[in-house]
mmCIF file of C-alpha atoms in Angstrom:
data_model
loop_
_atom_site.group_PDB
_atom_site.id
_atom_site.type_symbol
_atom_site.label_atom_id
_atom_site.label_comp_id
_atom_site.label_asym_id
_atom_site.label_seq_id
_atom_site.Cartn_x
_atom_site.Cartn_y
_atom_site.Cartn_z
ATOM 1 C CA UNK A 1 89.259 90.304 95.522
ATOM 2 C CA UNK A 2 86.024 91.946 94.401
ATOM 3 C CA UNK A 3 85.391 91.478 90.704
ATOM 4 C CA UNK A 4 88.149 88.912 90.222
ATOM 5 C CA UNK A 5 88.220 85.101 90.302
ATOM 6 C CA UNK A 6 91.525 84.978 92.195
ATOM 7 C CA UNK A 7 91.851 84.569 95.949
ATOM 8 C CA UNK A 8 94.478 86.663 97.705
ATOM 9 C CA UNK A 9 95.837 87.194 101.182
ATOM 10 C CA UNK A 10 93.686 89.453 103.341
ATOM 11 C CA UNK A 11 96.196 92.305 102.938
ATOM 12 C CA UNK A 12 96.420 91.905 99.155
ATOM 13 C CA UNK A 13 92.624 91.701 98.873
ATOM 14 C CA UNK A 14 92.338 95.028 100.716
ATOM 15 C CA UNK A 15 94.863 96.495 98.257
ATOM 16 C CA UNK A 16 92.922 95.369 95.190
ATOM 17 C CA UNK A 17 89.539 96.277 96.687
ATOM 18 C CA UNK A 18 90.708 99.758 97.661
ATOM 19 C CA UNK A 19 92.241 100.538 94.284
ATOM 20 C CA UNK A 20 89.254 99.094 92.415
ATOM 21 C CA UNK A 21 86.912 101.289 94.394
ATOM 22 C CA UNK A 22 88.752 104.392 93.223
ATOM 23 C CA UNK A 23 89.662 103.634 89.618
ATOM 24 C CA UNK A 24 86.185 104.141 88.132
ATOM 25 C CA UNK A 25 85.648 107.559 89.763
ATOM 26 C CA UNK A 26 82.269 106.507 91.142
ATOM 27 C CA UNK A 27 83.263 106.259 94.817
ATOM 28 C CA UNK A 28 81.888 108.235 97.742
ATOM 29 C CA UNK A 29 83.241 111.656 98.750
ATOM 30 C CA UNK A 30 83.493 113.519 102.040
ATOM 31 C CA UNK A 31 83.172 117.149 101.062
ATOM 32 C CA UNK A 32 84.888 118.961 103.942
ATOM 33 C CA UNK A 33 88.047 116.830 103.796
ATOM 34 C CA UNK A 34 88.023 116.045 100.043
ATOM 35 C CA UNK A 35 88.583 112.353 100.664
ATOM 36 C CA UNK A 36 87.014 109.079 99.510
ATOM 37 C CA UNK A 37 86.839 106.956 102.671
ATOM 38 C CA UNK A 38 84.778 104.042 101.334
ATOM 39 C CA UNK A 39 87.471 102.727 98.995
ATOM 40 C CA UNK A 40 89.900 101.794 101.745
ATOM 41 C CA UNK A 41 87.536 101.312 104.680
ATOM 42 C CA UNK A 42 84.940 99.100 102.992
ATOM 43 C CA UNK A 43 87.625 97.295 100.986
ATOM 44 C CA UNK A 44 89.493 96.450 104.183
ATOM 45 C CA UNK A 45 86.362 95.553 106.152
ATOM 46 C CA UNK A 46 85.137 93.128 103.488
ATOM 47 C CA UNK A 47 88.556 91.475 103.197
ATOM 48 C CA UNK A 48 89.074 91.029 106.939
ATOM 49 C CA UNK A 49 85.413 90.207 107.532
ATOM 50 C CA UNK A 50 85.515 87.429 104.934
ATOM 51 C CA UNK A 51 88.765 86.049 106.351
ATOM 52 C CA UNK A 52 87.302 85.921 109.861
ATOM 53 C CA UNK A 53 83.828 84.766 108.811
ATOM 54 C CA UNK A 54 82.313 87.820 110.487
ATOM 55 C CA UNK A 55 78.577 88.445 110.428
ATOM 56 C CA UNK A 56 76.919 91.477 108.857
ATOM 57 C CA UNK A 57 76.496 93.552 112.045
ATOM 58 C CA UNK A 58 80.212 93.201 112.880
ATOM 59 C CA UNK A 59 81.207 94.300 109.379
ATOM 60 C CA UNK A 60 78.789 97.244 109.497
ATOM 61 C CA UNK A 61 80.193 98.347 112.859
ATOM 62 C CA UNK A 62 83.737 98.110 111.469
ATOM 63 C CA UNK A 63 82.803 100.216 108.438
ATOM 64 C CA UNK A 64 81.189 102.911 110.600
ATOM 65 C CA UNK A 65 84.251 102.951 112.879
ATOM 66 C CA UNK A 66 86.576 103.200 109.888
ATOM 67 C CA UNK A 67 84.704 106.155 108.404
ATOM 68 C CA UNK A 68 84.652 107.885 111.779
ATOM 69 C CA UNK A 69 88.403 107.589 112.273
ATOM 70 C CA UNK A 70 89.449 108.399 108.692
ATOM 71 C CA UNK A 71 87.348 111.543 108.407
ATOM 72 C CA UNK A 72 88.140 112.831 111.903
ATOM 73 C CA UNK A 73 91.888 112.382 111.458
ATOM 74 C CA UNK A 74 91.741 114.137 108.086
ATOM 75 C CA UNK A 75 89.633 116.983 109.489
ATOM 76 C CA UNK A 76 92.288 117.587 112.141
ATOM 77 C CA UNK A 77 94.984 118.297 109.540
ATOM 78 C CA UNK A 78 92.824 120.052 106.928
ATOM 79 C CA UNK A 79 93.204 122.185 104.881
ATOM 80 C CA UNK A 80 97.019 122.474 104.983
ATOM 81 C CA UNK A 81 97.401 118.705 104.582
ATOM 82 C CA UNK A 82 95.771 118.997 101.171
ATOM 83 C CA UNK A 83 97.560 122.200 100.264
ATOM 84 C CA UNK A 84 100.916 120.518 100.874
ATOM 85 C CA UNK A 85 100.026 117.979 98.190
ATOM 86 C CA UNK A 86 98.988 115.009 100.309
ATOM 87 C CA UNK A 87 96.200 112.766 98.971
ATOM 88 C CA UNK A 88 93.841 112.146 101.929
ATOM 89 C CA UNK A 89 92.452 108.976 100.370
ATOM 90 C CA UNK A 90 95.944 107.543 100.766
ATOM 91 C CA UNK A 91 96.954 109.128 104.064
ATOM 92 C CA UNK A 92 93.972 109.470 106.417
ATOM 93 C CA UNK A 93 92.319 106.401 104.908
ATOM 94 C CA UNK A 94 95.155 104.323 106.385
ATOM 95 C CA UNK A 95 93.844 105.149 109.861
ATOM 96 C CA UNK A 96 90.293 104.323 108.796
ATOM 97 C CA UNK A 97 91.273 100.944 107.392
ATOM 98 C CA UNK A 98 93.250 100.192 110.566
ATOM 99 C CA UNK A 99 90.186 101.049 112.654
ATOM 100 C CA UNK A 100 87.900 98.831 110.554
ATOM 101 C CA UNK A 101 90.333 95.907 110.622
ATOM 102 C CA UNK A 102 91.118 96.401 114.299
ATOM 103 C CA UNK A 103 87.433 96.458 115.176
ATOM 104 C CA UNK A 104 86.899 93.122 113.406
ATOM 105 C CA UNK A 105 90.001 91.634 115.025
ATOM 106 C CA UNK A 106 88.721 92.654 118.458
ATOM 107 C CA UNK A 107 91.721 94.787 119.414
ATOM 108 C CA UNK A 108 91.648 96.190 122.939
ATOM 109 C CA UNK A 109 92.346 99.918 123.478
ATOM 110 C CA UNK A 110 96.100 99.413 123.694
ATOM 111 C CA UNK A 111 96.114 97.272 120.566
ATOM 112 C CA UNK A 112 94.030 99.817 118.651
ATOM 113 C CA UNK A 113 96.405 102.585 119.733
ATOM 114 C CA UNK A 114 99.331 100.527 118.425
ATOM 115 C CA UNK A 115 97.430 99.994 115.169
ATOM 116 C CA UNK A 116 96.996 103.759 114.779
ATOM 117 C CA UNK A 117 100.701 104.237 115.464
ATOM 118 C CA UNK A 118 101.561 101.675 112.803
ATOM 119 C CA UNK A 119 99.088 103.340 110.440
ATOM 120 C CA UNK A 120 100.723 106.715 111.027
ATOM 121 C CA UNK A 121 104.149 105.486 109.997
ATOM 122 C CA UNK A 122 102.689 104.090 106.744
ATOM 123 C CA UNK A 123 100.354 106.979 105.871
ATOM 124 C CA UNK A 124 101.358 108.127 102.375
ATOM 125 C CA UNK A 125 100.102 109.164 98.973
ATOM 126 C CA UNK A 126 100.403 112.511 97.178
ATOM 127 C CA UNK A 127 98.744 114.373 94.326
ATOM 128 C CA UNK A 128 101.894 114.086 92.202
ATOM 129 C CA UNK A 129 99.813 112.120 89.680
ATOM 130 C CA UNK A 130 97.946 115.221 88.500
ATOM 131 C CA UNK A 131 100.109 116.488 85.590
ATOM 132 C CA UNK A 132 100.047 113.156 83.740
ATOM 133 C CA UNK A 133 96.803 111.857 85.298
ATOM 134 C CA UNK A 134 98.894 108.858 86.353
ATOM 135 C CA UNK A 135 97.468 105.630 87.778
ATOM 136 C CA UNK A 136 99.307 106.185 91.065
ATOM 137 C CA UNK A 137 96.168 108.051 92.115
ATOM 138 C CA UNK A 138 94.334 104.730 92.384
ATOM 139 C CA UNK A 139 97.225 103.024 94.145
ATOM 140 C CA UNK A 140 96.888 105.446 97.074
ATOM 141 C CA UNK A 141 93.549 104.235 98.530
ATOM 142 C CA UNK A 142 94.521 100.650 97.745
ATOM 143 C CA UNK A 143 97.714 100.982 99.731
ATOM 144 C CA UNK A 144 95.820 102.755 102.499
ATOM 145 C CA UNK A 145 93.510 99.761 102.807
ATOM 146 C CA UNK A 146 96.338 97.243 102.740
ATOM 147 C CA UNK A 147 98.532 99.243 105.132
ATOM 148 C CA UNK A 148 95.656 99.675 107.572
ATOM 149 C CA UNK A 149 95.023 95.932 107.561
ATOM 150 C CA UNK A 150 98.736 95.256 108.088
ATOM 151 C CA UNK A 151 98.788 97.715 110.992
ATOM 152 C CA UNK A 152 95.898 95.934 112.714
ATOM 153 C CA UNK A 153 97.326 92.466 112.079
ATOM 154 C CA UNK A 154 100.687 93.462 113.531
ATOM 155 C CA UNK A 155 99.081 95.090 116.561
ATOM 156 C CA UNK A 156 97.018 91.944 117.171
ATOM 157 C CA UNK A 157 100.295 90.016 117.453
ATOM 158 C CA UNK A 158 101.774 92.474 119.957
ATOM 159 C CA UNK A 159 103.844 94.499 117.478
ATOM 160 C CA UNK A 160 103.890 97.975 118.996
ATOM 161 C CA UNK A 161 103.319 101.359 117.437
ATOM 162 C CA UNK A 162 103.567 104.795 118.980
ATOM 163 C CA UNK A 163 100.449 105.544 121.019
ATOM 164 C CA UNK A 164 101.058 109.283 120.460
ATOM 165 C CA UNK A 165 101.709 108.951 116.722
ATOM 166 C CA UNK A 166 99.059 111.532 115.864
ATOM 167 C CA UNK A 167 100.109 114.296 118.228
ATOM 168 C CA UNK A 168 103.784 113.954 119.223
ATOM 169 C CA UNK A 169 106.404 116.307 117.781
ATOM 170 C CA UNK A 170 107.416 113.778 115.121
ATOM 171 C CA UNK A 171 103.894 112.507 114.555
ATOM 172 C CA UNK A 172 101.353 112.646 111.746
ATOM 173 C CA UNK A 173 99.866 116.046 112.595
ATOM 174 C CA UNK A 174 103.311 117.680 112.659
ATOM 175 C CA UNK A 175 104.806 115.981 109.595
ATOM 176 C CA UNK A 176 101.706 116.046 107.361
ATOM 177 C CA UNK A 177 100.301 119.526 108.010
ATOM 178 C CA UNK A 178 101.358 123.124 108.593
ATOM 179 C CA UNK A 179 98.820 123.405 111.383
ATOM 180 C CA UNK A 180 96.534 120.900 113.063
ATOM 181 C CA UNK A 181 93.456 121.160 115.274
ATOM 182 C CA UNK A 182 93.588 117.914 117.184
ATOM 183 C CA UNK A 183 90.360 118.609 119.073
ATOM 184 C CA UNK A 184 88.515 117.921 115.802
ATOM 185 C CA UNK A 185 89.370 114.250 116.249
ATOM 186 C CA UNK A 186 87.120 113.898 119.287
ATOM 187 C CA UNK A 187 84.696 116.849 119.059
ATOM 188 C CA UNK A 188 81.129 115.525 119.196
ATOM 189 C CA UNK A 189 82.344 111.932 119.161
ATOM 190 C CA UNK A 190 79.389 109.561 119.469
ATOM 191 C CA UNK A 191 76.761 112.271 118.953
ATOM 192 C CA UNK A 192 76.912 112.278 115.159
ATOM 193 C CA UNK A 193 78.532 110.010 112.608
ATOM 194 C CA UNK A 194 80.798 111.047 109.779
ATOM 195 C CA UNK A 195 79.511 108.284 107.515
ATOM 196 C CA UNK A 196 76.267 110.310 107.308
ATOM 197 C CA UNK A 197 78.225 113.197 105.744
ATOM 198 C CA UNK A 198 79.475 111.390 102.639
ATOM 199 C CA UNK A 199 78.120 111.874 99.132
ATOM 200 C CA UNK A 200 77.400 109.398 96.352
ATOM 201 C CA UNK A 201 78.576 110.114 92.816
ATOM 202 C CA UNK A 202 76.018 109.903 90.001
ATOM 203 C CA UNK A 203 78.691 110.536 87.321
ATOM 204 C CA UNK A 204 82.005 108.825 86.602
ATOM 205 C CA UNK A 205 84.357 111.784 87.023
ATOM 206 C CA UNK A 206 86.093 113.918 89.622
ATOM 207 C CA UNK A 207 83.582 115.177 92.165
ATOM 208 C CA UNK A 208 84.680 118.755 91.494
ATOM 209 C CA UNK A 209 83.014 118.486 88.058
ATOM 210 C CA UNK A 210 79.627 117.442 89.373
ATOM 211 C CA UNK A 211 78.047 120.794 90.244
ATOM 212 C CA UNK A 212 78.906 122.103 86.780
ATOM 213 C CA UNK A 213 77.446 118.947 85.199
ATOM 214 C CA UNK A 214 74.228 119.344 87.187
ATOM 215 C CA UNK A 215 73.972 122.981 86.121
ATOM 216 C CA UNK A 216 74.541 122.061 82.460
ATOM 217 C CA UNK A 217 71.917 119.307 82.612
ATOM 218 C CA UNK A 218 69.363 121.673 84.151
ATOM 219 C CA UNK A 219 70.005 124.295 81.472
ATOM 220 C CA UNK A 220 69.733 121.735 78.693
ATOM 221 C CA UNK A 221 66.419 120.428 80.031
ATOM 222 C CA UNK A 222 64.868 123.727 81.115
ATOM 223 C CA UNK A 223 65.564 125.606 77.894
ATOM 224 C CA UNK A 224 65.786 122.770 75.364
ATOM 225 C CA UNK A 225 69.267 123.903 74.316
ATOM 226 C CA UNK A 226 70.708 122.182 71.237
ATOM 227 C CA UNK A 227 74.372 122.056 70.248
ATOM 228 C CA UNK A 228 73.840 124.474 67.383
ATOM 229 C CA UNK A 229 72.372 127.075 69.762
ATOM 230 C CA UNK A 230 75.559 127.389 71.838
ATOM 231 C CA UNK A 231 77.999 130.207 71.190
ATOM 232 C CA UNK A 232 79.943 130.108 74.484
ATOM 233 C CA UNK A 233 79.773 128.343 77.854
ATOM 234 C CA UNK A 234 81.238 129.994 80.945
ATOM 235 C CA UNK A 235 81.908 127.714 83.906
ATOM 236 C CA UNK A 236 82.613 129.464 87.206
ATOM 237 C CA UNK A 237 84.280 127.405 89.949
ATOM 238 C CA UNK A 238 85.962 127.763 93.347
ATOM 239 C CA UNK A 239 89.805 127.690 93.244
ATOM 240 C CA UNK A 240 90.337 124.050 94.264
ATOM 241 C CA UNK A 241 87.970 122.802 91.579
ATOM 242 C CA UNK A 242 89.573 124.981 88.914
ATOM 243 C CA UNK A 243 93.028 123.746 89.923
ATOM 244 C CA UNK A 244 91.986 120.115 89.493
ATOM 245 C CA UNK A 245 89.523 119.995 86.577
ATOM 246 C CA UNK A 246 90.323 123.003 84.369
ATOM 247 C CA UNK A 247 91.676 120.900 81.498
ATOM 248 C CA UNK A 248 90.547 121.953 78.005
ATOM 249 C CA UNK A 249 92.779 119.385 76.270
ATOM 250 C CA UNK A 250 92.521 116.002 78.035
ATOM 251 C CA UNK A 251 92.736 114.023 74.812
ATOM 252 C CA UNK A 252 96.151 112.376 75.306
ATOM 253 C CA UNK A 253 95.386 111.320 78.891
ATOM 254 C CA UNK A 254 92.810 108.635 78.132
ATOM 255 C CA UNK A 255 89.989 107.950 80.563
ATOM 256 C CA UNK A 256 91.768 109.792 83.349
ATOM 257 C CA UNK A 257 91.839 112.919 81.205
ATOM 258 C CA UNK A 258 88.122 112.688 80.495
ATOM 259 C CA UNK A 259 87.254 112.227 84.140
ATOM 260 C CA UNK A 260 89.305 115.240 85.207
ATOM 261 C CA UNK A 261 88.171 117.691 82.525
ATOM 262 C CA UNK A 262 85.182 119.891 83.334
ATOM 263 C CA UNK A 263 85.272 120.990 79.681
ATOM 264 C CA UNK A 264 84.601 117.439 78.496
ATOM 265 C CA UNK A 265 81.963 116.652 81.101
ATOM 266 C CA UNK A 266 80.012 119.873 80.591
ATOM 267 C CA UNK A 267 80.146 119.386 76.811
ATOM 268 C CA UNK A 268 78.941 115.792 77.170
ATOM 269 C CA UNK A 269 76.143 116.870 79.505
ATOM 270 C CA UNK A 270 75.002 119.602 77.105
ATOM 271 C CA UNK A 271 75.071 117.287 74.090
ATOM 272 C CA UNK A 272 74.033 113.876 75.437
ATOM 273 C CA UNK A 273 72.083 114.789 78.564
ATOM 274 C CA UNK A 274 71.457 112.460 81.484
ATOM 275 C CA UNK A 275 71.461 109.415 79.221
ATOM 276 C CA UNK A 276 74.967 110.248 78.022
ATOM 277 C CA UNK A 277 76.268 110.834 81.543
ATOM 278 C CA UNK A 278 74.737 107.526 82.618
ATOM 279 C CA UNK A 279 76.279 105.689 79.695
ATOM 280 C CA UNK A 280 79.670 107.219 80.485
ATOM 281 C CA UNK A 281 79.466 105.736 83.977
ATOM 282 C CA UNK A 282 81.333 102.567 83.007
ATOM 283 C CA UNK A 283 81.354 102.389 79.207
ATOM 284 C CA UNK A 284 84.993 103.049 78.375
ATOM 285 C CA UNK A 285 84.510 102.798 74.628
ATOM 286 C CA UNK A 286 81.708 105.349 74.737
ATOM 287 C CA UNK A 287 83.890 107.796 76.677
ATOM 288 C CA UNK A 288 86.768 107.348 74.220
ATOM 289 C CA UNK A 289 84.385 107.824 71.287
ATOM 290 C CA UNK A 290 82.966 111.010 72.830
ATOM 291 C CA UNK A 291 86.483 112.341 73.444
ATOM 292 C CA UNK A 292 87.100 112.011 69.700
ATOM 293 C CA UNK A 293 83.646 113.187 68.636
ATOM 294 C CA UNK A 294 83.922 116.396 66.516
ATOM 295 C CA UNK A 295 80.768 117.908 68.000
ATOM 296 C CA UNK A 296 81.935 117.285 71.576
ATOM 297 C CA UNK A 297 85.322 118.831 70.799
ATOM 298 C CA UNK A 298 83.649 121.838 69.214
ATOM 299 C CA UNK A 299 81.579 122.481 72.346
ATOM 300 C CA UNK A 300 84.673 121.925 74.532
ATOM 301 C CA UNK A 301 86.441 124.724 72.625
ATOM 302 C CA UNK A 302 83.599 127.025 73.613
ATOM 303 C CA UNK A 303 83.832 126.167 77.330
ATOM 304 C CA UNK A 304 85.769 128.717 79.408
ATOM 305 C CA UNK A 305 86.594 128.170 83.078
ATOM 306 C CA UNK A 306 87.009 131.002 85.602
ATOM 307 C CA UNK A 307 87.436 131.239 89.364
ATOM 308 C CA UNK A 308 84.600 133.062 91.086
ATOM 309 C CA UNK A 309 85.429 134.761 94.385
ATOM 310 C CA UNK A 310 81.848 134.479 95.609
ATOM 311 C CA UNK A 311 81.782 130.733 95.022
ATOM 312 C CA UNK A 312 85.168 130.416 96.729
ATOM 313 C CA UNK A 313 83.761 131.743 100.018
ATOM 314 C CA UNK A 314 81.692 128.632 100.532
ATOM 315 C CA UNK A 315 84.392 126.024 100.021
ATOM 316 C CA UNK A 316 84.857 123.377 101.451
ATOM 317 C CA UNK A 317 81.432 123.405 103.116
ATOM 318 C CA UNK A 318 79.908 123.889 99.663
ATOM 319 C CA UNK A 319 81.197 122.743 96.270
ATOM 320 C CA UNK A 320 79.278 125.148 94.017
ATOM 321 C CA UNK A 321 79.429 125.961 90.328
ATOM 322 C CA UNK A 322 77.717 128.449 88.033
ATOM 323 C CA UNK A 323 77.269 127.755 84.332
ATOM 324 C CA UNK A 324 76.280 130.472 81.860
ATOM 325 C CA UNK A 325 75.361 129.424 78.328
ATOM 326 C CA UNK A 326 75.558 132.198 75.733
ATOM 327 C CA UNK A 327 73.173 131.389 72.888
ATOM 328 C CA UNK A 328 73.563 132.508 69.306
ATOM 329 C CA UNK A 329 70.424 134.630 69.575
ATOM 330 C CA UNK A 330 72.119 136.759 72.254
ATOM 331 C CA UNK A 331 70.265 135.271 75.226
ATOM 332 C CA UNK A 332 72.307 134.093 78.226
ATOM 333 C CA UNK A 333 70.948 131.291 80.389
ATOM 334 C CA UNK A 334 72.527 130.702 83.815
ATOM 335 C CA UNK A 335 72.257 128.074 86.518
ATOM 336 C CA UNK A 336 73.989 127.824 89.902
ATOM 337 C CA UNK A 337 74.306 124.592 91.862
ATOM 338 C CA UNK A 338 75.368 124.837 95.506
ATOM 339 C CA UNK A 339 75.424 121.115 96.311
ATOM 340 C CA UNK A 340 75.819 118.557 93.508
ATOM 341 C CA UNK A 341 73.470 115.600 93.277
ATOM 342 C CA UNK A 342 74.446 112.954 95.819
ATOM 343 C CA UNK A 343 75.351 115.263 98.707
ATOM 344 C CA UNK A 344 73.385 114.868 101.963
ATOM 345 C CA UNK A 345 71.778 118.248 101.185
ATOM 346 C CA UNK A 346 70.805 117.029 97.684
ATOM 347 C CA UNK A 347 70.660 113.239 98.011
ATOM 348 C CA UNK A 348 70.284 110.633 95.330
ATOM 349 C CA UNK A 349 67.175 108.533 95.781
ATOM 350 C CA UNK A 350 67.486 104.873 96.650
ATOM 351 C CA UNK A 351 66.132 104.088 93.191
ATOM 352 C CA UNK A 352 68.936 106.145 91.625
ATOM 353 C CA UNK A 353 71.537 104.255 93.660
ATOM 354 C CA UNK A 354 70.078 100.916 92.600
ATOM 355 C CA UNK A 355 70.096 102.041 88.976
ATOM 356 C CA UNK A 356 73.761 103.030 89.331
ATOM 357 C CA UNK A 357 74.632 99.616 90.798
ATOM 358 C CA UNK A 358 72.776 97.788 88.067
ATOM 359 C CA UNK A 359 74.591 99.839 85.444
ATOM 360 C CA UNK A 360 77.948 99.152 87.105
ATOM 361 C CA UNK A 361 77.358 95.410 87.343
ATOM 362 C CA UNK A 362 76.287 94.895 83.712
ATOM 363 C CA UNK A 363 78.511 92.418 81.926
ATOM 364 C CA UNK A 364 79.703 90.959 85.210
ATOM 365 C CA UNK A 365 76.593 89.970 87.168
ATOM 366 C CA UNK A 366 73.455 88.540 85.633
ATOM 367 C CA UNK A 367 70.199 90.318 86.398
ATOM 368 C CA UNK A 368 69.371 87.572 88.883
ATOM 369 C CA UNK A 369 72.766 87.752 90.609
ATOM 370 C CA UNK A 370 72.606 91.562 90.789
ATOM 371 C CA UNK A 371 69.208 91.315 92.488
ATOM 372 C CA UNK A 372 70.673 88.819 94.997
ATOM 373 C CA UNK A 373 73.532 91.199 95.795
ATOM 374 C CA UNK A 374 71.121 94.092 96.313
ATOM 375 C CA UNK A 375 68.943 91.997 98.614
ATOM 376 C CA UNK A 376 71.994 90.882 100.605
ATOM 377 C CA UNK A 377 73.262 94.448 101.021
ATOM 378 C CA UNK A 378 69.808 95.689 102.028
ATOM 379 C CA UNK A 379 69.775 93.021 104.758
ATOM 380 C CA UNK A 380 73.428 93.216 105.760
ATOM 381 C CA UNK A 381 72.462 93.751 109.401
ATOM 382 C CA UNK A 382 70.911 90.267 109.396
ATOM 383 C CA UNK A 383 73.641 88.462 107.440
ATOM 384 C CA UNK A 384 75.155 85.466 109.259
ATOM 385 C CA UNK A 385 78.460 85.506 107.379
ATOM 386 C CA UNK A 386 79.807 88.192 105.045
ATOM 387 C CA UNK A 387 81.257 85.406 102.839
ATOM 388 C CA UNK A 388 77.712 85.148 101.496
ATOM 389 C CA UNK A 389 78.202 88.632 100.018
ATOM 390 C CA UNK A 390 81.854 88.528 99.003
ATOM 391 C CA UNK A 391 81.289 85.179 97.305
ATOM 392 C CA UNK A 392 78.711 86.804 95.030
ATOM 393 C CA UNK A 393 81.116 89.620 94.159
ATOM 394 C CA UNK A 394 84.261 87.575 93.486
ATOM 395 C CA UNK A 395 83.674 85.250 90.580
#
């Protein structure tokens, strides 16, 4: 189990790895389906790969296969799947984890079809956590990873699943969506890869906050805006973002509240800049202190969120935000961000990703060990046994 000294069964390790990947809000995001495939897929692939003693190329192939399946299945049932309240990182990720595990287990076509059928009957997870910001949110991708591994293990032993579980009249597409476009599952298969479409998060919060954070940071830097200069901040979002992160009073919801409040994150960005957002990445005490900080709360009271019809037209292909800062001298400064930092259209540099990893590993890995992990990941395609990586991560 990554980050823990205990050793678990392969299924339990996938559960812990998948939930751990999600809990910090620094996981990857697939914009068009609003899912986080890496939590479950990579968590499952590392667990099964370690158990089998698989080499790096096999694990990489399993991860790519898992992303491909998870995103394509989710695309087929989007957007009504989401609108019904399903959490794709719990539902569609189950198929991705089954694909990754099945690939490593060497399932033949019939066995993989059974694994998908067994994944379909376990695919679960809803957004019911939103009102309280409950921890069940993080259980969803963990369970998806574990359930996908279980599906593949059962199929490997001849335990059958429906080979039409996606498309039959009692199957996933019918039960989990109002309408489905099943041709999206295979359209362009093999010509492009869905793993190339995912984004990296630079900030530890819901991805729907990120465009507004980027806009706030640009305004702060470009115009040297100080806290005392700000009279009002207008944040304009598309409807889905407003529904999820329009929370002016997250104070009783702990870290989950902070990570799902665009008011808090924009205020922190305006006051503390990039250094503050970086520190908030994994410093829980800093986030709690900023939630209670009088100056942060004062700026939060001046943040007003609205839905903008123009921004809504681009969703989900774009996740834009516009931030307008009204200064006390009467001047209004505005910034619009179409694609937040980390999207394929606005990628983080490799140096930024390394910096994020080093920040995340502080207090757990020494500088020397962190460098070893980075070197191992950079050369994963030449790794003889993935245990060499998981052993570094599970102390």
